[in-house]
Amino acid sequence: MARKAPNSEESGKKTKADSDPVNRDSTDTAAPSNFIKDIIEEDRKNNKNDGRVATRFPPEPNGYLHIGHAKSICLNFGIASEYQGTCNLRFDDTNPTTEEVKYVESIKSDIRWLGFDWGDRLYYASDYFEKLYQYAVQLIKDGKAYVCSLSEDEIKDYRGDYYKKARESPYCSRPVDESLELLERMRAGEFEEGAHVLRAKIDINSPNMNMRDPIIYRIRKERHHRTGDKWCIYPMYDFAHCLSDSLEGITHSICTLEFEDHRPLYDWFLDELAVDCHPQQIEFARLNLSYTVMSKRKLLELVEQRHVSGWDDPRMPTVSGLRRRGYTPESIRNFCERIGVAKADSMVDVALLEYCLREDLNERAPRVMGVLRPLRVVIDNLPEGQVEEFDAPYHPTDPSFGSRKVPFSRVLYIEREDFREDPPGKWFRLAPGREVRLRYACIIKCVDVVKDEKTEEVVELHCTWDPESRGGNPPDGRKIKGTLHWVSADHSLEAEVRLYDRLFTKANPLEEKNGSDFTAQINPESLEILKSCRVEPSLAGAKPESKYQFERLGYFCVDPVDSTGERLVFNRTVPLRDTWAKIEKAQLEADRRK
Ligand code: ATP
Ligand code: MG
């Protein structure tokens, strides 16, 4: 991480954690390190954990992974590999209500696709249910937990809040034996949901709400996707998580900032149970990206309300959506490295992600030609049936990409917007009487314009080509400023192209205005489907997910779901950063104002 990119989270504000020696921030140093690595290096220097580094990525299998998770994956797996340590994949599957096997499979496949490997270290919190239960029993025996028979609402009320003083549960002094017996009977399924819970006995007056006798176990009469009907009581996250970390010998438990207030509880369980391994919880700021939402619940809402076609809709910030859109794992990893890790929440501009993508695709995407909105061009001085072939390199600077032949024949297509009957100043594209270069081919001159009689719409151009300009340059050295992409009508293939724009119109769709829901900020023009595009013949049989730069238009990816042998479907991954188009637009506006 040598470079510091714009929008880096590292420029974030300081938080109270700055005064915390363990979770301190290192934003002031220009070093390519980060505060988490600083902690690890210090630990290694002191031979803490015998110098060992063990991290984990702990997803809850209740949705698909998104780019925020990718950040956590890159961080945990990245740190493990940097310090020759290990990184476990652990499914944090303690809530049977929302969890499903299909999510487990998609999470595994997304992590692999991102380029990380957990080897044989695949774990499930549900593997520890028996051990966790035994830990709970031990807490009761030590007088550190009790079965509470208040209702959910009563518990909430008794715990008070910032303004209201808490009251102890009438059950907090329940005799150990009674709690033990009740817990056993809870496990045996003797009670209905909500009849009892197991609570830690910590401090009902703690300023930290998490420490006010938190719930450890609750009754849930639900089938679990792995343990089936074996259990009808399930441990709460705070209890299961720290102990799972400990059981796996994790050294550094890296999580997001919202768990900062849970850290005392994390430590409390491990201290009270006197476990051998006491991992250190370290929090970092979660990734927020502009023009999108990141929480699984909100993403689920988008899917369920059909604002998008599914979790892998190319407009979604999910790993599967980004993948379908044409993002590469390298670009995502690179992005995660550039944004760095910080202790303060901030919002990263989605333009940075797109920048990382372009940078990667620029190197790996072959250049081809496709016309999105075709306009017919007849080359009057090229006889029917005559086909010229021009050699076109697949990459402008890397010869290892090789080249292909592009056919040039009497009828061609160019982009409709590359022709103007009445061109403004500084128009270098095609217009009546004007000359342009066809990329890799030759110079053509527009000699006639055919219009629809009724609508006056231009439907066809007649041009002549200069056979002396084969390859693109006229032998007399006359200057040709414009270069257009094109395809041969007969040789080209039909394709559908989907153009995507940001899913939301607001940088922060969650910013509440007039109490409106975030779906009110959805961009109604986030998807445009063009059905009769034409692409060059070399794209026949293009493989799903293969990526191309359509010259002058942007990067495109073969849609892995809808593209078949017969039907070519491309997703526009990202437009080119076409500064030229911007300059031209400004010029047009200036002309109009004159
Ligand atoms: P969400 O809030 O999107 O529903 P979550 O935190 O509930 O996500 P988990 O499956 O619990 O999802 O997350 C697995 C790991 O990924 C956790 O360690 C979590 O801290 C981390 N993570 C989740 N969202 C982000 C994010 N936006 N940025 C960085 N890390 C994240
Ligand atoms: Mg979570």
XYZ file of C-alpha atoms and ligand atoms in Angstrom:
626
model
C 0.000 0.000 0.000
C 2.588 2.509 -1.007
C 0.305 4.995 -2.672
C -2.224 7.057 -0.874
C -5.229 7.520 -3.067
C -7.739 10.333 -2.968
C -10.756 9.556 -0.811
C -8.659 7.297 1.312
C -10.364 6.488 4.576
C -7.075 7.148 6.226
C -7.754 10.812 6.162
C -10.691 10.243 8.487
C -11.310 12.180 11.649
C -9.938 11.012 14.931
C -12.124 9.307 17.433
C -11.933 8.691 21.117
C -10.042 5.537 20.283
C -6.956 7.658 19.637
C -6.264 7.788 23.291
C -6.613 4.045 23.533
C -3.136 2.520 23.344
C -4.400 -0.815 22.070
C -6.839 0.404 19.473
C -4.880 3.459 18.550
C -4.882 5.019 15.167
C -1.822 5.541 13.046
C -3.280 7.983 10.578
C -0.470 10.440 11.154
C 2.226 8.220 9.752
C 2.758 8.106 6.052
C 3.968 4.522 6.348
C 2.280 1.967 4.153
C 1.239 0.208 7.315
C -1.978 0.584 9.233
C -2.878 0.650 12.890
C -3.825 -3.032 12.906
C -0.500 -4.083 11.473
C 1.216 -1.819 14.003
C -0.504 -3.705 16.805
C 0.457 -7.043 15.299
C 4.044 -6.031 14.818
C 4.273 -4.862 18.399
C 2.789 -8.176 19.539
C 5.272 -10.110 17.486
C 8.113 -8.074 18.892
C 6.936 -9.008 22.373
C 6.466 -12.604 21.324
C 2.827 -12.444 22.329
C 1.025 -15.613 21.139
C 4.547 -16.973 20.458
C 4.645 -14.593 17.533
C 1.757 -16.388 15.882
C -0.875 -14.532 13.810
C -4.278 -16.135 13.381
C -7.244 -14.213 11.995
C -10.686 -15.220 10.775
C -13.439 -13.986 8.527
C -16.767 -14.645 10.283
C -19.738 -14.093 7.962
C -23.249 -14.768 9.041
C -24.849 -16.873 6.285
C -27.917 -14.668 5.966
C -27.179 -12.924 2.688
C -24.656 -12.503 -0.065
C -21.302 -10.848 0.468
C -20.873 -7.236 -0.532
C -17.899 -5.010 -1.172
C -17.753 -4.137 2.544
C -17.223 -7.794 3.315
C -14.567 -7.848 0.607
C -12.698 -5.236 2.602
C -12.842 -7.408 5.704
C -11.798 -10.481 3.703
C -8.831 -8.684 2.170
C -7.824 -7.419 5.580
C -8.081 -10.731 7.436
C -6.628 -12.963 4.744
C -4.107 -10.294 3.786
C -2.755 -9.915 7.299
C -2.543 -13.664 7.767
C -0.520 -14.079 4.620
C 1.709 -11.110 5.344
C 2.745 -12.573 8.694
C 2.826 -16.222 7.577
C -0.211 -16.820 9.728
C -3.580 -18.410 9.130
C -7.040 -17.103 8.384
C -10.089 -19.207 9.160
C -13.390 -19.005 7.404
C -16.002 -19.339 10.109
C -19.700 -19.207 9.492
C -21.253 -17.398 12.349
C -24.437 -19.442 12.133
C -26.096 -18.882 15.488
C -29.414 -17.555 14.225
C -31.457 -20.294 12.513
C -34.258 -17.870 11.609
C -32.425 -16.035 8.858
C -29.675 -18.409 7.797
C -29.621 -20.709 4.818
C -27.337 -23.174 3.053
C -27.546 -21.272 -0.229
C -25.843 -18.340 1.468
C -23.058 -20.572 2.789
C -22.337 -21.763 -0.743
C -22.423 -18.309 -2.286
C -20.133 -16.900 0.401
C -17.577 -19.648 -0.200
C -17.663 -19.135 -3.917
C -17.324 -15.351 -3.577
C -14.300 -15.631 -1.289
C -12.616 -18.052 -3.681
C -13.373 -15.771 -6.588
C -11.822 -12.852 -4.714
C -8.676 -14.966 -4.646
C -8.487 -16.178 -1.056
C -8.115 -19.681 0.264
C -9.002 -20.913 3.730
C -7.417 -24.301 3.043
C -8.741 -26.809 5.547
C -9.769 -24.127 8.009
C -13.484 -24.009 7.399
C -15.491 -23.757 10.619
C -19.009 -23.158 11.806
C -20.020 -21.633 15.120
C -22.666 -24.369 15.183
C -19.831 -26.916 15.485
C -19.266 -25.479 18.949
C -22.837 -25.579 20.209
C -22.088 -28.333 22.718
C -18.945 -26.633 23.970
C -20.702 -23.297 24.195
C -23.442 -24.911 26.212
C -20.864 -26.289 28.610
C -19.337 -22.844 28.972
C -22.782 -21.503 29.818
C -23.205 -24.198 32.468
C -19.855 -23.227 33.917
C -20.891 -19.581 34.127
C -24.020 -20.555 36.065
C -21.998 -22.728 38.414
C -19.617 -19.836 39.015
C -22.547 -17.594 39.854
C -21.963 -15.562 36.697
C -25.163 -16.378 34.868
C -28.799 -17.019 35.692
C -31.970 -18.092 33.973
C -34.267 -15.091 33.761
C -37.999 -15.576 33.309
C -38.958 -12.013 32.463
C -40.519 -11.492 29.070
C -38.532 -9.863 26.308
C -40.292 -6.547 26.864
C -39.792 -6.709 30.595
C -36.098 -7.390 30.185
C -35.823 -4.371 27.962
C -37.714 -2.254 30.418
C -35.700 -3.461 33.415
C -32.409 -2.747 31.658
C -33.371 0.898 31.367
C -31.547 3.149 28.976
C -29.345 6.163 28.906
C -31.956 8.212 30.768
C -33.746 5.595 32.774
C -32.127 3.807 35.656
C -31.940 0.044 35.364
C -33.519 -2.400 37.783
C -32.209 -5.814 38.602
C -34.124 -8.768 37.313
C -36.115 -10.438 40.109
C -34.424 -13.638 38.928
C -30.821 -12.461 39.177
C -30.361 -14.222 42.501
C -31.944 -17.425 41.364
C -30.111 -20.315 43.039
C -27.455 -21.959 40.888
C -29.165 -25.345 40.949
C -32.453 -23.885 39.821
C -30.811 -22.082 36.904
C -28.917 -25.216 35.939
C -32.078 -27.271 35.968
C -34.029 -24.676 33.992
C -31.290 -24.374 31.370
C -31.311 -28.132 30.956
C -35.068 -28.118 30.538
C -34.830 -25.217 28.086
C -32.458 -27.349 26.065
C -34.838 -30.309 26.310
C -37.554 -28.236 24.674
C -39.847 -28.061 27.683
C -40.603 -24.358 27.330
C -42.052 -22.115 24.708
C -40.016 -19.412 23.028
C -39.651 -16.401 25.295
C -40.459 -18.264 28.507
C -36.879 -18.051 29.780
C -33.476 -16.819 28.715
C -30.029 -17.289 30.151
C -28.352 -14.043 31.146
C -24.839 -13.170 32.217
C -24.672 -11.593 35.649
C -22.438 -8.612 35.137
C -23.574 -5.143 36.111
C -27.125 -3.970 35.584
C -26.036 -0.374 36.201
C -23.127 -0.375 33.800
C -22.972 2.716 31.595
C -22.342 0.267 28.782
C -25.704 -1.251 27.884
C -24.011 -4.391 26.606
C -22.865 -5.141 30.145
C -26.329 -4.902 31.715
C -26.789 -8.629 32.211
C -26.842 -9.500 28.505
C -28.737 -12.476 27.195
C -26.542 -15.485 26.433
C -29.080 -18.056 25.290
C -32.631 -17.874 24.018
C -35.208 -20.432 23.021
C -35.806 -20.710 19.285
C -37.852 -23.650 18.152
C -36.411 -23.595 14.708
C -34.581 -26.001 12.506
C -30.957 -25.070 11.972
C -29.455 -25.573 8.524
C -26.644 -27.675 9.979
C -27.695 -29.020 13.351
C -31.290 -29.728 12.313
C -33.597 -30.138 15.296
C -30.875 -31.014 17.754
C -31.068 -27.631 19.461
C -33.927 -25.426 20.444
C -31.802 -22.956 22.380
C -29.285 -20.846 20.519
C -26.395 -18.750 21.841
C -26.297 -15.014 21.235
C -23.639 -13.541 18.990
C -21.616 -11.883 21.757
C -21.287 -15.113 23.663
C -20.662 -17.382 20.680
C -18.255 -15.115 18.881
C -15.544 -14.596 21.459
C -15.604 -18.254 22.466
C -15.460 -19.434 18.850
C -12.445 -17.172 18.362
C -10.862 -18.619 21.464
C -11.584 -22.237 20.526
C -9.921 -21.684 17.174
C -6.847 -20.074 18.695
C -7.439 -16.754 16.960
C -4.893 -14.126 17.993
C -6.388 -10.970 16.492
C -10.141 -10.753 16.132
C -10.662 -7.955 13.645
C -14.157 -6.551 13.403
C -16.012 -3.387 12.516
C -16.451 -0.324 14.694
C -19.970 -1.052 15.879
C -18.480 -3.795 18.048
C -16.280 -1.400 19.967
C -18.830 -1.179 22.783
C -19.068 -4.951 22.806
C -15.366 -5.393 23.479
C -15.736 -5.278 27.302
C -18.237 -8.097 26.993
C -15.972 -10.041 24.641
C -13.232 -9.789 27.225
C -15.541 -10.471 30.159
C -16.651 -13.876 28.874
C -13.098 -14.956 28.120
C -11.788 -13.726 31.473
C -14.586 -15.242 33.527
C -14.271 -18.576 31.775
C -10.481 -18.448 32.139
C -9.946 -19.865 28.658
C -6.414 -20.609 27.439
C -6.612 -18.412 24.404
C -7.786 -14.840 24.791
C -7.809 -13.181 21.353
C -7.588 -9.433 21.066
C -10.535 -7.708 19.461
C -9.559 -4.826 17.195
C -12.121 -2.638 15.495
C -11.846 -0.745 12.228
C -14.263 1.472 10.323
C -16.597 -0.284 7.970
C -16.569 0.593 4.329
C -19.325 2.873 3.115
C -19.496 3.575 -0.566
C -21.256 6.516 -2.178
C -24.372 5.982 -4.305
C -25.089 2.626 -2.780
C -26.310 0.892 0.355
C -24.360 -1.801 2.065
C -26.400 -3.495 4.724
C -27.609 -6.965 3.899
C -31.067 -6.114 5.141
C -31.344 -3.206 2.722
C -29.898 -5.218 -0.135
C -32.460 -7.918 0.585
C -35.155 -5.279 0.432
C -33.957 -4.193 -3.013
C -34.133 -7.794 -4.189
C -37.474 -8.620 -2.597
C -39.154 -5.458 -3.825
C -37.765 -6.173 -7.291
C -35.895 -2.922 -7.651
C -33.117 -5.111 -9.020
C -33.186 -8.490 -10.748
C -31.503 -10.338 -7.894
C -28.495 -10.404 -5.567
C -26.256 -10.590 -8.607
C -27.863 -7.713 -10.467
C -24.901 -5.815 -11.966
C -25.987 -2.659 -10.130
C -25.678 -4.308 -6.731
C -22.593 -3.769 -4.538
C -22.553 -7.492 -3.850
C -19.502 -9.488 -4.857
C -21.704 -11.503 -7.228
C -23.178 -8.306 -8.705
C -19.772 -6.717 -9.205
C -18.538 -9.920 -10.767
C -21.447 -10.052 -13.187
C -20.934 -6.405 -14.002
C -17.372 -7.207 -15.074
C -15.297 -6.281 -12.044
C -12.127 -8.304 -11.622
C -10.962 -9.715 -8.277
C -7.709 -7.820 -8.763
C -9.488 -4.485 -9.047
C -11.482 -5.131 -5.879
C -8.415 -6.232 -3.944
C -6.543 -3.230 -5.166
C -9.385 -0.943 -4.123
C -9.464 -2.480 -0.655
C -5.764 -1.943 -0.296
C -5.952 1.662 -1.416
C -8.718 2.710 0.926
C -6.725 1.350 3.831
C -8.071 0.823 7.317
C -9.078 3.531 9.709
C -10.799 4.012 13.037
C -13.236 6.628 11.829
C -16.285 6.096 9.686
C -16.257 7.758 6.333
C -17.699 7.382 2.897
C -15.523 6.320 -0.006
C -16.349 7.722 -3.417
C -17.497 4.965 -5.765
C -15.387 6.726 -8.406
C -12.319 5.327 -6.674
C -13.604 1.801 -7.150
C -14.254 2.559 -10.804
C -10.789 4.024 -11.114
C -9.234 0.812 -9.786
C -11.338 -1.153 -12.231
C -10.347 0.894 -15.266
C -6.745 0.670 -14.293
C -6.935 -3.122 -14.230
C -9.098 -3.543 -17.325
C -6.892 -1.197 -19.268
C -4.179 -3.800 -18.925
C -6.193 -6.948 -19.386
C -9.084 -6.190 -21.751
C -8.666 -6.768 -25.485
C -9.887 -3.881 -27.652
C -12.701 -4.634 -30.032
C -15.360 -2.651 -31.868
C -19.062 -2.589 -31.262
C -21.728 -0.088 -32.274
C -24.450 0.572 -29.733
C -26.874 2.660 -31.818
C -26.157 1.743 -35.429
C -26.424 4.110 -38.369
C -26.134 2.513 -41.814
C -23.322 3.715 -44.048
C -23.059 2.675 -47.701
C -19.630 2.934 -49.304
C -20.611 3.891 -52.835
C -17.269 3.156 -54.422
C -16.870 -0.320 -52.934
C -18.628 -2.943 -55.038
C -21.082 -5.320 -53.438
C -19.337 -8.528 -52.397
C -15.884 -6.968 -52.133
C -14.405 -7.388 -48.675
C -11.268 -5.671 -47.491
C -9.574 -6.936 -44.349
C -7.633 -4.814 -41.954
C -5.332 -5.970 -39.259
C -6.302 -4.661 -35.828
C -4.198 -5.217 -32.704
C -6.120 -6.295 -29.609
C -4.098 -4.000 -27.386
C -2.525 -0.625 -28.069
C 0.686 -1.227 -26.146
C 0.949 -4.933 -25.388
C 1.801 -6.954 -28.502
C 1.280 -10.246 -26.664
C -2.456 -9.757 -27.148
C -2.011 -10.362 -30.865
C -4.403 -9.060 -33.492
C -7.363 -10.023 -35.630
C -8.641 -9.131 -39.072
C -11.629 -6.831 -39.237
C -13.715 -7.055 -42.404
C -14.665 -3.909 -44.291
C -17.437 -4.102 -46.880
C -19.949 -1.987 -48.803
C -22.404 -1.581 -45.925
C -21.125 -0.560 -42.525
C -22.530 0.678 -39.259
C -21.227 3.615 -37.314
C -22.521 5.122 -34.085
C -25.567 7.284 -34.697
C -24.181 10.044 -32.488
C -20.999 10.196 -34.556
C -22.878 11.922 -37.367
C -24.341 15.415 -37.379
C -26.024 16.916 -40.342
C -25.470 20.375 -38.996
C -22.294 20.042 -36.961
C -21.246 22.547 -34.339
C -17.784 24.100 -34.283
C -14.867 21.760 -33.509
C -16.848 18.755 -34.680
C -14.326 16.187 -35.808
C -16.699 13.351 -36.464
C -18.762 12.745 -39.570
C -20.896 15.388 -41.299
C -21.933 16.040 -44.893
C -18.840 16.585 -47.041
C -16.484 15.773 -44.172
C -13.833 13.099 -43.878
C -13.125 10.825 -40.918
C -10.884 7.861 -40.242
C -12.466 4.499 -39.543
C -10.403 2.887 -36.830
C -7.763 0.493 -38.246
C -9.295 0.829 -41.715
C -9.266 3.884 -43.964
C -10.605 7.357 -44.581
C -14.210 7.831 -45.672
C -16.038 10.940 -46.860
C -19.729 11.590 -46.461
C -21.296 12.390 -49.841
C -25.016 12.022 -49.225
C -27.585 11.736 -46.479
C -30.798 9.718 -46.730
C -33.688 10.701 -44.493
C -36.967 9.193 -43.575
C -39.547 11.129 -45.545
C -41.934 11.474 -42.685
C -39.776 11.852 -39.640
C -36.791 13.555 -41.258
C -34.621 11.189 -39.281
C -31.307 10.324 -40.898
C -31.522 6.649 -41.840
C -28.508 6.125 -44.077
C -25.317 7.829 -45.152
C -23.544 7.476 -48.425
C -19.801 7.714 -48.296
C -16.791 7.037 -50.457
C -13.611 5.476 -49.198
C -10.085 6.425 -50.121
C -8.351 3.150 -51.083
C -5.013 4.935 -50.751
C -5.614 5.380 -47.048
C -5.563 1.696 -46.123
C -4.539 1.365 -42.502
C -5.861 4.815 -41.698
C -3.495 7.429 -43.070
C -3.798 9.226 -46.384
C -0.550 9.196 -48.383
C -0.770 12.934 -49.074
C -0.463 13.687 -45.389
C -3.772 15.589 -45.114
C -4.937 15.911 -41.554
C -7.859 13.770 -40.431
C -8.844 14.638 -36.908
C -11.711 12.275 -36.140
C -11.523 8.530 -35.745
C -14.688 6.483 -35.449
C -15.403 2.899 -34.479
C -17.468 0.885 -36.918
C -18.454 -2.633 -37.989
C -19.295 -4.278 -41.289
C -23.047 -4.813 -41.533
C -22.923 -8.279 -43.044
C -20.119 -9.579 -40.891
C -21.105 -8.111 -37.549
C -23.169 -9.898 -34.913
C -26.267 -8.690 -33.190
C -25.899 -8.111 -29.469
C -27.868 -6.792 -26.550
C -26.029 -4.262 -24.432
C -27.049 -3.191 -20.949
C -25.867 0.184 -19.802
C -25.804 0.764 -16.088
C -25.786 3.896 -14.089
C -25.670 4.392 -10.330
C -28.485 2.692 -8.499
C -29.171 5.755 -6.363
C -29.398 9.403 -7.240
C -27.972 10.525 -3.880
C -24.430 9.962 -2.694
C -25.869 8.888 0.623
C -29.236 7.242 -0.018
C -29.687 6.686 3.706
C -29.617 10.342 4.547
C -33.141 10.879 5.702
C -34.972 13.684 4.034
C -38.662 14.226 4.676
C -38.776 10.838 6.302
C -38.616 9.121 2.942
C -37.401 5.598 2.621
C -34.048 4.918 0.915
C -35.800 3.260 -2.018
C -37.220 6.687 -2.866
C -33.678 7.626 -3.939
C -33.444 4.882 -6.532
C -32.287 6.150 -9.899
C -35.091 5.360 -12.370
C -32.529 5.445 -15.173
C -30.007 3.064 -13.693
C -30.517 0.544 -16.471
C -30.830 1.095 -20.201
C -31.173 -1.894 -22.493
C -30.091 -1.606 -26.116
C -31.324 -4.554 -28.123
C -29.948 -4.047 -31.618
C -26.300 -3.332 -31.150
C -23.756 -4.701 -33.604
C -20.389 -6.115 -32.604
C -17.441 -7.241 -34.679
C -17.355 -10.911 -35.777
C -14.368 -11.839 -33.612
C -16.781 -11.794 -30.655
C -18.646 -14.869 -31.872
C -18.601 -17.409 -29.062
C -17.207 -14.935 -26.520
C -17.075 -16.695 -23.173
C -19.253 -15.704 -20.231
C -17.557 -13.084 -18.054
C -14.937 -12.288 -20.672
C -14.080 -8.627 -20.718
C -13.442 -6.259 -23.578
C -12.918 -2.643 -24.225
C -15.309 -1.520 -26.931
C -13.218 1.216 -28.435
C -14.371 4.697 -27.489
C -17.280 3.310 -25.448
C -15.983 1.659 -22.331
C -15.400 -1.754 -20.845
C -17.935 -4.499 -21.394
C -18.376 -7.990 -20.030
C -20.254 -10.947 -21.486
C -23.219 -11.488 -19.194
C -22.756 -14.920 -17.597
C -26.456 -15.452 -17.028
C -28.258 -14.302 -20.171
C -25.603 -14.611 -22.843
C -25.877 -17.923 -24.687
C -24.454 -19.461 -27.842
C -27.207 -17.818 -29.862
C -27.634 -14.584 -28.031
C -24.836 -12.217 -27.113
C -25.485 -10.044 -24.090
C -22.951 -7.545 -22.776
C -22.973 -5.565 -19.585
C -21.231 -2.250 -19.688
C -18.855 -2.506 -16.783
C -17.737 1.101 -16.796
C -17.503 3.841 -19.407
C -14.110 5.109 -20.466
C -13.100 8.238 -18.726
C -13.635 10.159 -21.853
C -12.234 13.591 -21.216
C -12.484 14.310 -24.893
C -16.230 13.866 -24.791
C -16.378 16.226 -21.850
C -14.414 18.887 -23.668
C -16.615 18.466 -26.668
C -19.757 18.781 -24.627
C -18.491 21.996 -23.098
C -17.725 23.263 -26.573
C -21.225 22.414 -27.784
C -22.745 24.292 -24.914
C -20.538 27.278 -25.609
C -21.594 27.213 -29.267
C -25.205 27.064 -28.316
C -24.849 30.068 -26.096
C -23.288 32.158 -28.887
P -24.347 -6.063 7.171
O -24.218 -4.983 8.173
O -24.058 -5.653 5.772
O -25.627 -6.783 7.255
P -22.909 -7.828 8.798
O -21.888 -7.125 9.579
O -24.143 -8.205 9.489
O -23.182 -7.050 7.461
P -21.518 -10.279 8.747
O -21.816 -11.473 7.939
O -21.734 -10.341 10.200
O -22.344 -9.110 8.114
O -20.065 -9.748 8.429
C -18.927 -10.546 8.364
C -17.731 -9.696 8.597
O -17.668 -8.668 7.613
C -17.781 -9.039 9.949
O -16.516 -9.160 10.531
C -18.098 -7.604 9.633
O -17.549 -6.759 10.583
C -17.485 -7.426 8.248
N -18.178 -6.376 7.507
C -19.503 -6.298 7.256
N -19.799 -5.162 6.599
C -18.635 -4.503 6.418
C -18.268 -3.264 5.809
N -19.166 -2.466 5.241
N -16.962 -2.912 5.819
C -16.041 -3.706 6.367
N -16.316 -4.880 6.965
C -17.587 -5.288 6.998
Mg -22.933 -9.028 11.652
